[in-house]
Short mmCIF file of C-alpha atoms in Angstrom, two decimals:
data_model
loop_
_atom_site.label_atom_id
_atom_site.label_comp_id
_atom_site.label_asym_id
_atom_site.label_seq_id
_atom_site.Cartn_x
_atom_site.Cartn_y
_atom_site.Cartn_z
CA MET A 1 -14.40 49.70 -21.56
CA ALA A 2 -14.45 46.05 -23.83
CA ALA A 3 -12.81 44.47 -20.21
CA HIS A 4 -15.81 46.29 -18.15
CA LEU A 5 -18.36 44.65 -20.59
CA MET A 6 -16.43 41.60 -20.36
CA ALA A 7 -16.93 41.34 -16.54
CA ALA A 8 -20.24 42.72 -16.66
CA GLU A 9 -21.53 39.48 -19.04
CA VAL A 10 -19.74 37.17 -16.97
CA ASP A 11 -21.21 38.54 -13.75
CA ALA A 12 -24.67 38.19 -15.19
CA VAL A 13 -23.87 34.70 -16.08
CA VAL A 14 -22.35 33.64 -12.97
CA GLU A 15 -25.53 34.93 -11.05
CA ARG A 16 -27.75 33.45 -13.03
CA ALA A 17 -26.50 30.12 -12.16
CA ILE A 18 -26.36 30.69 -8.53
CA VAL A 19 -29.79 32.34 -8.18
CA GLU A 20 -31.36 29.66 -10.17
CA GLN A 21 -29.84 27.16 -7.33
CA ARG A 22 -27.58 25.29 -10.72
CA LEU A 23 -24.15 25.52 -9.10
CA VAL A 24 -23.99 26.50 -5.02
CA GLY A 25 -20.44 28.13 -6.27
CA VAL A 26 -17.91 28.95 -8.32
CA SER A 27 -15.26 30.59 -8.83
CA VAL A 28 -14.00 32.23 -11.95
CA MET A 29 -11.32 33.55 -13.82
CA VAL A 30 -10.63 35.04 -17.39
CA SER A 31 -7.52 36.70 -18.10
CA VAL A 32 -5.91 38.04 -22.37
CA GLY A 33 -2.54 38.49 -23.22
CA GLY A 34 -1.46 37.16 -19.51
CA GLN A 35 -3.27 40.40 -18.15
CA LEU A 36 -6.23 39.66 -15.61
CA LEU A 37 -9.12 40.70 -16.62
CA TYR A 38 -12.16 39.35 -14.08
CA ARG A 39 -11.68 37.53 -10.96
CA ARG A 40 -14.54 36.24 -9.21
CA SER A 41 -16.06 33.62 -5.93
CA ALA A 42 -19.23 33.30 -5.48
CA GLY A 43 -22.43 31.18 -3.64
CA LEU A 44 -21.08 28.90 -1.71
CA ALA A 45 -18.33 26.56 -0.60
CA ASP A 46 -20.07 24.43 2.20
CA ARG A 47 -24.19 25.10 1.55
CA ASN A 48 -25.21 23.27 5.35
CA THR A 49 -23.17 25.82 7.11
CA GLY A 50 -23.11 29.05 5.18
CA ARG A 51 -20.11 29.91 4.39
CA PRO A 52 -18.88 31.55 1.39
CA LEU A 53 -17.41 30.42 -1.39
CA PRO A 54 -13.25 32.58 -0.51
CA ASP A 55 -10.97 33.30 -3.57
CA ASP A 56 -8.54 30.43 -2.30
CA ALA A 57 -11.20 27.84 -1.84
CA ILE A 58 -9.06 24.38 -2.67
CA PHE A 59 -11.27 22.31 -4.95
CA LEU A 60 -10.91 18.48 -5.57
CA LEU A 61 -9.89 19.00 -9.39
CA ALA A 62 -10.68 14.95 -10.71
CA SER A 63 -8.98 15.14 -14.03
CA ILE A 64 -8.09 18.64 -14.59
CA THR A 65 -5.38 16.54 -12.99
CA LYS A 66 -5.38 15.61 -16.24
CA PRO A 67 -3.09 18.55 -18.27
CA PHE A 68 -0.69 18.94 -15.19
CA VAL A 69 0.49 14.84 -15.52
CA SER A 70 0.56 15.28 -19.50
CA VAL A 71 3.02 17.24 -19.73
CA LEU A 72 5.70 16.00 -17.12
CA ALA A 73 5.01 13.36 -18.94
CA MET A 74 6.32 15.17 -22.36
CA GLN A 75 9.24 16.20 -19.98
CA LEU A 76 9.87 13.09 -19.35
CA ALA A 77 10.33 11.78 -22.83
CA GLU A 78 12.14 15.29 -23.20
CA ALA A 79 15.17 13.13 -21.15
CA GLY A 80 14.83 10.53 -22.31
CA GLN A 81 13.20 9.35 -19.31
CA LEU A 82 10.24 8.45 -20.90
CA ASP A 83 9.95 7.16 -24.55
CA LEU A 84 5.58 8.44 -25.71
CA ALA A 85 6.71 4.61 -28.32
CA ALA A 86 7.03 2.23 -26.14
CA PRO A 87 4.98 -0.54 -24.33
CA ILE A 88 3.92 0.26 -21.18
CA SER A 89 5.21 -2.79 -20.09
CA GLU A 90 8.43 -1.92 -20.45
CA TYR A 91 7.71 0.48 -17.08
CA LEU A 92 5.02 -1.69 -15.94
CA PRO A 93 5.31 -5.27 -17.08
CA ASP A 94 2.39 -6.03 -14.87
CA PHE A 95 0.70 -3.73 -16.12
CA ARG A 96 -1.42 -6.63 -19.53
CA PRO A 97 -4.98 -6.20 -19.50
CA ALA A 98 -6.82 -8.37 -21.71
CA LEU A 99 -9.60 -8.39 -24.55
CA LEU A 100 -12.10 -9.75 -24.43
CA ASP A 101 -10.99 -13.03 -26.55
CA GLY A 102 -8.12 -12.99 -24.23
CA LYS A 103 -5.54 -12.00 -25.94
CA ARG A 104 -3.34 -9.56 -24.63
CA PRO A 105 -2.15 -6.74 -27.04
CA ASP A 106 1.03 -3.74 -26.70
CA ILE A 107 -0.33 -0.40 -24.97
CA THR A 108 1.80 2.57 -26.07
CA VAL A 109 2.40 5.15 -23.11
CA LEU A 110 1.54 7.87 -26.70
CA GLN A 111 -1.86 5.23 -26.66
CA LEU A 112 -2.46 5.97 -22.84
CA LEU A 113 -1.79 9.74 -22.96
CA THR A 114 -4.24 9.70 -26.46
CA HIS A 115 -6.98 7.04 -24.76
CA THR A 116 -6.25 5.12 -27.78
CA ALA A 117 -5.10 2.29 -25.52
CA GLY A 118 -8.18 0.52 -24.75
CA LEU A 119 -9.02 0.92 -20.97
CA SER A 120 -12.19 2.90 -20.11
CA TYR A 121 -13.42 4.15 -16.92
CA GLY A 122 -15.81 2.08 -15.88
CA MET A 123 -18.98 4.75 -16.42
CA SER A 124 -20.79 3.26 -18.96
CA PRO A 125 -23.17 0.13 -16.79
CA GLU A 126 -21.50 -2.35 -18.84
CA ASP A 127 -18.03 -1.36 -17.53
CA TYR A 128 -19.17 0.38 -14.20
CA ALA A 129 -20.11 -3.34 -13.63
CA ALA A 130 -16.45 -4.23 -14.24
CA PHE A 131 -14.77 -1.86 -13.08
CA HIS A 132 -16.71 -3.13 -9.93
CA VAL A 133 -16.35 -7.12 -9.94
CA ALA A 134 -12.17 -6.17 -10.52
CA GLY A 135 -12.04 -3.72 -7.46
CA ALA A 136 -10.61 -0.92 -9.86
CA SER A 137 -10.62 3.04 -8.94
CA ASN A 138 -11.05 5.45 -11.42
CA GLY A 139 -9.29 7.14 -9.51
CA MET A 140 -12.00 9.30 -7.25
CA ASP A 141 -13.19 5.99 -5.66
CA VAL A 142 -11.39 3.86 -3.12
CA PRO A 143 -9.66 5.41 -0.40
CA GLY A 144 -6.70 3.98 0.48
CA LEU A 145 -5.86 2.14 -2.86
CA ASN A 146 -2.16 2.09 -3.88
CA SER A 147 -0.45 2.21 -6.73
CA THR A 148 0.31 -1.90 -6.83
CA ASP A 149 -3.18 -2.90 -6.22
CA ALA A 150 -4.67 -0.57 -7.96
CA ALA A 151 -2.84 -1.21 -11.51
CA ASN A 152 -3.37 -5.11 -10.14
CA ARG A 153 -6.91 -4.28 -10.33
CA LEU A 154 -7.48 -2.15 -13.44
CA ALA A 155 -5.62 -4.85 -15.05
CA LYS A 156 -7.90 -7.34 -14.85
CA VAL A 157 -11.14 -5.19 -16.46
CA PRO A 158 -11.71 -6.08 -20.00
CA MET A 159 -9.90 -4.31 -22.80
CA ARG A 160 -12.74 -2.18 -24.84
CA PHE A 161 -10.36 -2.16 -27.78
CA ALA A 162 -7.75 -3.15 -29.67
CA PRO A 163 -4.97 -0.21 -28.39
CA GLY A 164 -5.03 2.45 -31.29
CA THR A 165 -8.11 1.46 -33.58
CA SER A 166 -11.03 3.68 -31.65
CA TRP A 167 -10.80 6.52 -29.27
CA GLU A 168 -12.87 6.47 -25.58
CA TYR A 169 -11.65 8.16 -22.09
CA SER A 170 -10.08 6.14 -19.87
CA THR A 171 -8.11 5.32 -16.80
CA GLY A 172 -4.80 5.98 -18.57
CA MET A 173 -3.67 8.79 -17.22
CA ASP A 174 -2.88 6.73 -13.62
CA VAL A 175 -0.95 4.45 -15.98
CA VAL A 176 1.02 7.08 -17.39
CA GLY A 177 1.63 8.66 -13.48
CA TRP A 178 1.91 4.73 -12.42
CA ALA A 179 5.06 4.66 -15.16
CA ILE A 180 6.36 7.68 -14.44
CA GLU A 181 6.64 6.83 -10.79
CA ALA A 182 8.46 3.64 -11.95
CA VAL A 183 10.96 5.93 -14.03
CA THR A 184 11.23 8.40 -10.94
CA HIS A 185 11.30 6.29 -8.49
CA ARG A 186 9.01 8.67 -6.50
CA GLN A 187 5.60 9.13 -5.27
CA LEU A 188 3.72 11.82 -8.82
CA GLY A 189 2.60 14.10 -6.64
CA GLU A 190 6.55 14.68 -5.35
CA SER A 191 7.97 14.85 -9.35
CA VAL A 192 4.47 17.56 -10.21
CA ALA A 193 5.70 20.16 -7.40
CA GLU A 194 9.35 18.97 -9.04
CA HIS A 195 8.58 19.67 -12.68
CA ILE A 196 6.24 22.16 -12.86
CA THR A 197 3.61 23.51 -9.18
CA GLY A 198 7.05 24.46 -7.98
CA PRO A 199 8.76 26.29 -10.53
CA LEU A 200 5.94 27.99 -11.58
CA GLY A 201 5.25 29.14 -8.30
CA ILE A 202 1.92 27.73 -7.56
CA VAL A 203 0.99 27.01 -3.97
CA ASP A 204 -2.09 24.86 -2.94
CA THR A 205 -2.12 22.48 -6.15
CA GLY A 206 -1.16 18.93 -5.86
CA PHE A 207 -1.52 15.64 -4.18
CA VAL A 208 -1.72 16.35 -0.50
CA VAL A 209 -4.65 18.90 0.87
CA SER A 210 -2.67 21.41 2.74
CA ASP A 211 -5.04 22.91 4.05
CA ALA A 212 -8.72 21.31 5.01
CA ALA A 213 -10.42 23.84 6.20
CA ARG A 214 -11.10 25.22 2.86
CA LEU A 215 -12.50 22.06 0.67
CA VAL A 216 -14.93 23.04 -0.44
CA ILE A 217 -18.93 20.70 -0.11
CA TYR A 218 -19.94 18.84 -3.21
CA TYR A 219 -23.38 18.74 -5.29
CA THR A 220 -24.29 17.57 -8.38
CA ASN A 221 -27.38 18.60 -9.51
CA ALA A 222 -31.26 17.88 -8.39
CA SER A 223 -34.42 19.40 -8.12
CA PRO A 224 -35.24 21.51 -6.70
CA LYS A 225 -31.40 22.28 -5.63
CA PRO A 226 -28.66 20.48 -6.24
CA GLN A 227 -27.86 17.43 -3.24
CA VAL A 228 -24.56 17.11 -1.89
CA VAL A 229 -21.90 13.94 -3.25
CA HIS A 230 -20.93 11.91 -0.11
CA GLU A 231 -18.64 8.45 0.21
CA GLY A 232 -19.49 6.51 -2.42
CA SER A 233 -21.92 8.74 -4.41
CA VAL A 234 -22.35 6.96 -7.83
CA ILE A 235 -22.70 10.74 -10.49
CA VAL A 236 -24.47 9.44 -12.93
CA ALA A 237 -24.97 11.60 -15.78
CA GLY A 238 -27.38 10.19 -18.64
CA THR A 239 -26.76 6.52 -18.73
CA ASP A 240 -22.94 6.77 -17.30
CA ARG A 241 -22.94 6.43 -12.91
CA ASN A 242 -19.64 7.69 -11.58
CA SER A 243 -18.77 6.19 -8.17
CA VAL A 244 -16.90 8.95 -6.13
CA ALA A 245 -15.26 8.99 -2.64
CA PRO A 246 -14.65 12.82 -1.71
CA GLY A 247 -12.80 11.80 1.25
CA ARG A 248 -9.63 9.99 -0.45
CA ILE A 249 -8.04 12.84 -1.24
CA LEU A 250 -6.52 12.45 3.41
CA ASP A 251 -5.96 9.00 2.93
CA PRO A 252 -1.94 9.18 3.02
CA MET A 253 -2.03 5.45 1.42
CA SER A 254 -4.67 6.79 -1.40
CA TYR A 255 -2.73 6.16 -4.59
CA HIS A 256 -1.32 10.13 -6.36
CA SER A 257 -4.02 9.84 -9.71
CA GLY A 258 -2.39 11.13 -12.72
CA GLY A 259 -5.77 10.84 -13.85
CA ALA A 260 -7.99 12.10 -11.15
CA GLY A 261 -6.18 12.80 -8.24
CA MET A 262 -4.81 16.70 -7.68
CA VAL A 263 -6.47 18.94 -5.36
CA GLY A 264 -5.93 23.01 -5.88
CA THR A 265 -7.17 26.35 -6.38
CA VAL A 266 -8.69 28.83 -9.39
CA ALA A 267 -5.53 30.75 -8.86
CA GLY A 268 -2.85 27.03 -9.16
CA VAL A 269 -4.88 26.45 -11.89
CA TRP A 270 -4.89 29.86 -14.13
CA THR A 271 -1.32 29.79 -13.48
CA PHE A 272 -0.62 26.34 -15.47
CA LEU A 273 -3.09 27.25 -17.79
CA GLU A 274 -1.03 30.26 -18.70
CA ALA A 275 2.62 28.54 -18.42
CA VAL A 276 0.93 26.87 -20.98
CA ARG A 277 -0.79 29.66 -23.01
CA THR A 278 3.03 31.05 -22.84
CA GLY A 279 5.34 27.71 -23.46
CA ARG A 280 6.98 27.18 -21.23
CA LEU A 281 7.65 24.31 -19.21
CA LEU A 282 8.59 22.18 -22.81
CA ASP A 283 9.79 22.40 -26.13
CA ALA A 284 8.27 23.79 -29.39
CA GLU A 285 8.01 19.91 -31.01
CA SER A 286 6.22 18.63 -27.56
CA TRP A 287 3.63 21.24 -27.61
CA SER A 288 3.29 21.13 -31.00
CA ARG A 289 3.07 17.29 -30.49
CA MET A 290 -0.06 17.85 -27.70
CA LEU A 291 -2.18 21.12 -29.02
CA THR A 292 -2.29 18.60 -32.33
CA VAL A 293 -5.26 16.83 -32.70
CA GLN A 294 -4.05 12.92 -31.81
CA ALA A 295 -7.16 11.23 -31.58
CA GLY A 296 -11.00 10.67 -30.75
CA MET A 297 -12.31 13.42 -33.52
CA ASP A 298 -15.81 14.84 -33.09
CA LYS A 299 -16.05 12.02 -30.10
CA ILE A 300 -15.50 14.65 -27.36
CA PRO A 301 -18.73 15.14 -25.29
CA ILE A 302 -18.78 18.71 -25.77
CA GLY A 303 -19.93 18.99 -30.26
CA PRO A 304 -18.61 18.24 -32.53
CA GLY A 305 -15.62 19.58 -34.90
CA VAL A 306 -13.93 18.97 -31.97
CA GLY A 307 -10.56 16.07 -31.04
CA PHE A 308 -8.35 14.87 -28.50
CA GLY A 309 -4.68 16.24 -28.12
CA ILE A 310 -2.40 15.35 -25.62
CA GLY A 311 -3.86 16.11 -22.34
CA TRP A 312 -7.30 18.68 -23.75
CA ALA A 313 -10.05 19.12 -26.44
CA VAL A 314 -8.57 20.51 -29.62
CA LEU A 315 -10.59 22.85 -31.27
CA ASP A 316 -10.49 22.28 -35.01
CA ASP A 317 -13.92 22.96 -36.99
CA PRO A 318 -15.54 25.98 -34.86
CA VAL A 319 -18.30 26.51 -37.38
CA ARG A 320 -19.63 23.78 -36.79
CA ASN A 321 -18.92 23.07 -33.87
CA GLY A 322 -20.61 26.80 -33.51
CA SER A 323 -18.32 28.28 -31.22
CA PRO A 324 -17.03 31.95 -31.14
CA GLN A 325 -13.94 30.37 -29.80
CA SER A 326 -10.65 30.51 -32.45
CA ARG A 327 -9.12 26.87 -34.15
CA GLY A 328 -7.26 24.96 -32.12
CA THR A 329 -8.11 25.76 -28.50
CA LEU A 330 -7.15 23.70 -25.58
CA ASN A 331 -10.78 22.85 -23.33
CA TRP A 332 -11.34 20.41 -20.63
CA ALA A 333 -13.50 19.69 -17.36
CA GLY A 334 -13.49 17.66 -14.23
CA THR A 335 -15.46 15.85 -12.41
CA TYR A 336 -16.29 17.46 -9.73
CA GLY A 337 -18.17 20.48 -11.02
CA HIS A 338 -14.90 22.15 -13.41
CA ASN A 339 -14.41 23.62 -16.87
CA TRP A 340 -11.38 25.63 -18.77
CA PHE A 341 -9.99 26.75 -22.33
CA ILE A 342 -7.35 28.74 -23.80
CA ASP A 343 -7.83 30.20 -26.74
CA SER A 344 -4.34 31.01 -28.10
CA THR A 345 -4.88 33.28 -30.83
CA HIS A 346 -6.88 35.99 -29.06
CA GLU A 347 -4.89 35.31 -26.33
CA ILE A 348 -7.45 33.91 -23.45
CA THR A 349 -7.93 32.39 -20.57
CA VAL A 350 -10.21 31.43 -18.95
CA VAL A 351 -10.56 28.97 -15.53
CA SER A 352 -14.43 27.85 -13.59
CA LEU A 353 -13.60 25.73 -10.21
CA SER A 354 -17.06 24.77 -8.82
CA ASN A 355 -18.00 22.71 -6.64
CA THR A 356 -21.70 21.34 -8.69
CA THR A 357 -21.50 18.65 -11.59
CA PRO A 358 -22.73 18.14 -14.13
CA ALA A 359 -23.24 22.10 -14.49
CA GLY A 360 -20.19 23.28 -14.02
CA MET A 361 -18.29 20.68 -16.45
CA PHE A 362 -19.88 19.80 -19.16
CA SER A 363 -23.16 22.19 -19.20
CA ASP A 364 -25.37 25.25 -20.76
CA TYR A 365 -23.09 27.55 -17.54
CA THR A 366 -19.80 26.36 -19.34
CA LEU A 367 -21.31 27.38 -22.86
CA GLN A 368 -23.11 30.92 -21.61
CA LEU A 369 -19.49 31.30 -19.78
CA ARG A 370 -17.96 31.00 -22.82
CA ASP A 371 -20.58 33.46 -24.60
CA ALA A 372 -20.12 36.10 -22.10
CA VAL A 373 -16.50 35.75 -22.68
CA TYR A 374 -16.13 36.52 -26.20
CA ARG A 375 -19.50 38.77 -26.11
CA GLY A 376 -18.73 41.68 -23.37
CA LEU A 377 -14.48 41.39 -25.13
CA ALA A 378 -16.38 42.28 -28.84
CA GLN A 379 -18.36 45.34 -27.57
#
């Protein structure tokens, strides 16, 4: 009965978001204890042609890439191939960005994983300008840029602060991806396939599009309805600006961005998150480290009481956050309009992949979806 009531609650949220044209299309999966209790794809993959959104639609995952690559990095650390305490220059000798005073401090792999390295994402007005002066990529723009050139350009962007002294969401995971390529002597996507998606039986999820016809068209918030995201579009959220090029994924010369370069299906993401929830892929010590707040408490854009672990945000104080979720709930999002969370205490995994940003990422919709799940299961 609770599952039926939960499904009705979630349906109402999804339908309202589509009817009110906050989302053009969205795919949602909800499971408890590994049992899938809700799955629905609603709305359109392409509004211009009227193409409905299918269950196997392929989405640009943007920052949902980070959990996959973070787990891979921890696997390589367990195998002794990657030292989290080592300076990144040990793997990328030429990657030595400078502070505003000209000093070039060491940056550790762990600082890159936890966004305490002093790098930025080029979204604030000053950082946006600095990225474009350097020709640097955020992993979602500048199609055709290879790993070496991307690293060289990013190294020219001034650092925001000395490593380890603050927290700022950044392109650090791209740098981790380049380090992984350096130690494995393979493209990042090959290692993700070998160590993560392959063993989990996940298909259509990686750094190459398996079927371009199933790619969704992307939209950004606008009135009276979301507008199409074009190549070179700038997504605006408050004072932040984010340059994107959805077609980047179809250029085989584009580097595999460890922070934002993957594509995938809602089922592929859910399968991976269930592996996270059940503790597969890593040993207990590695999981404990990833599931523990490392930095960024109260600096995460999803309210107070939240910090950053490795790969995702960690809810530390549900009461202060005003959340029905349990302490330790994991959560993150993706720029193109995605959100997910894992509440291990209640064994709940929720994935929402949309083609509308930022409404599908952090918004009233994502909060309503969260609350509908808990309200329905409590009945």
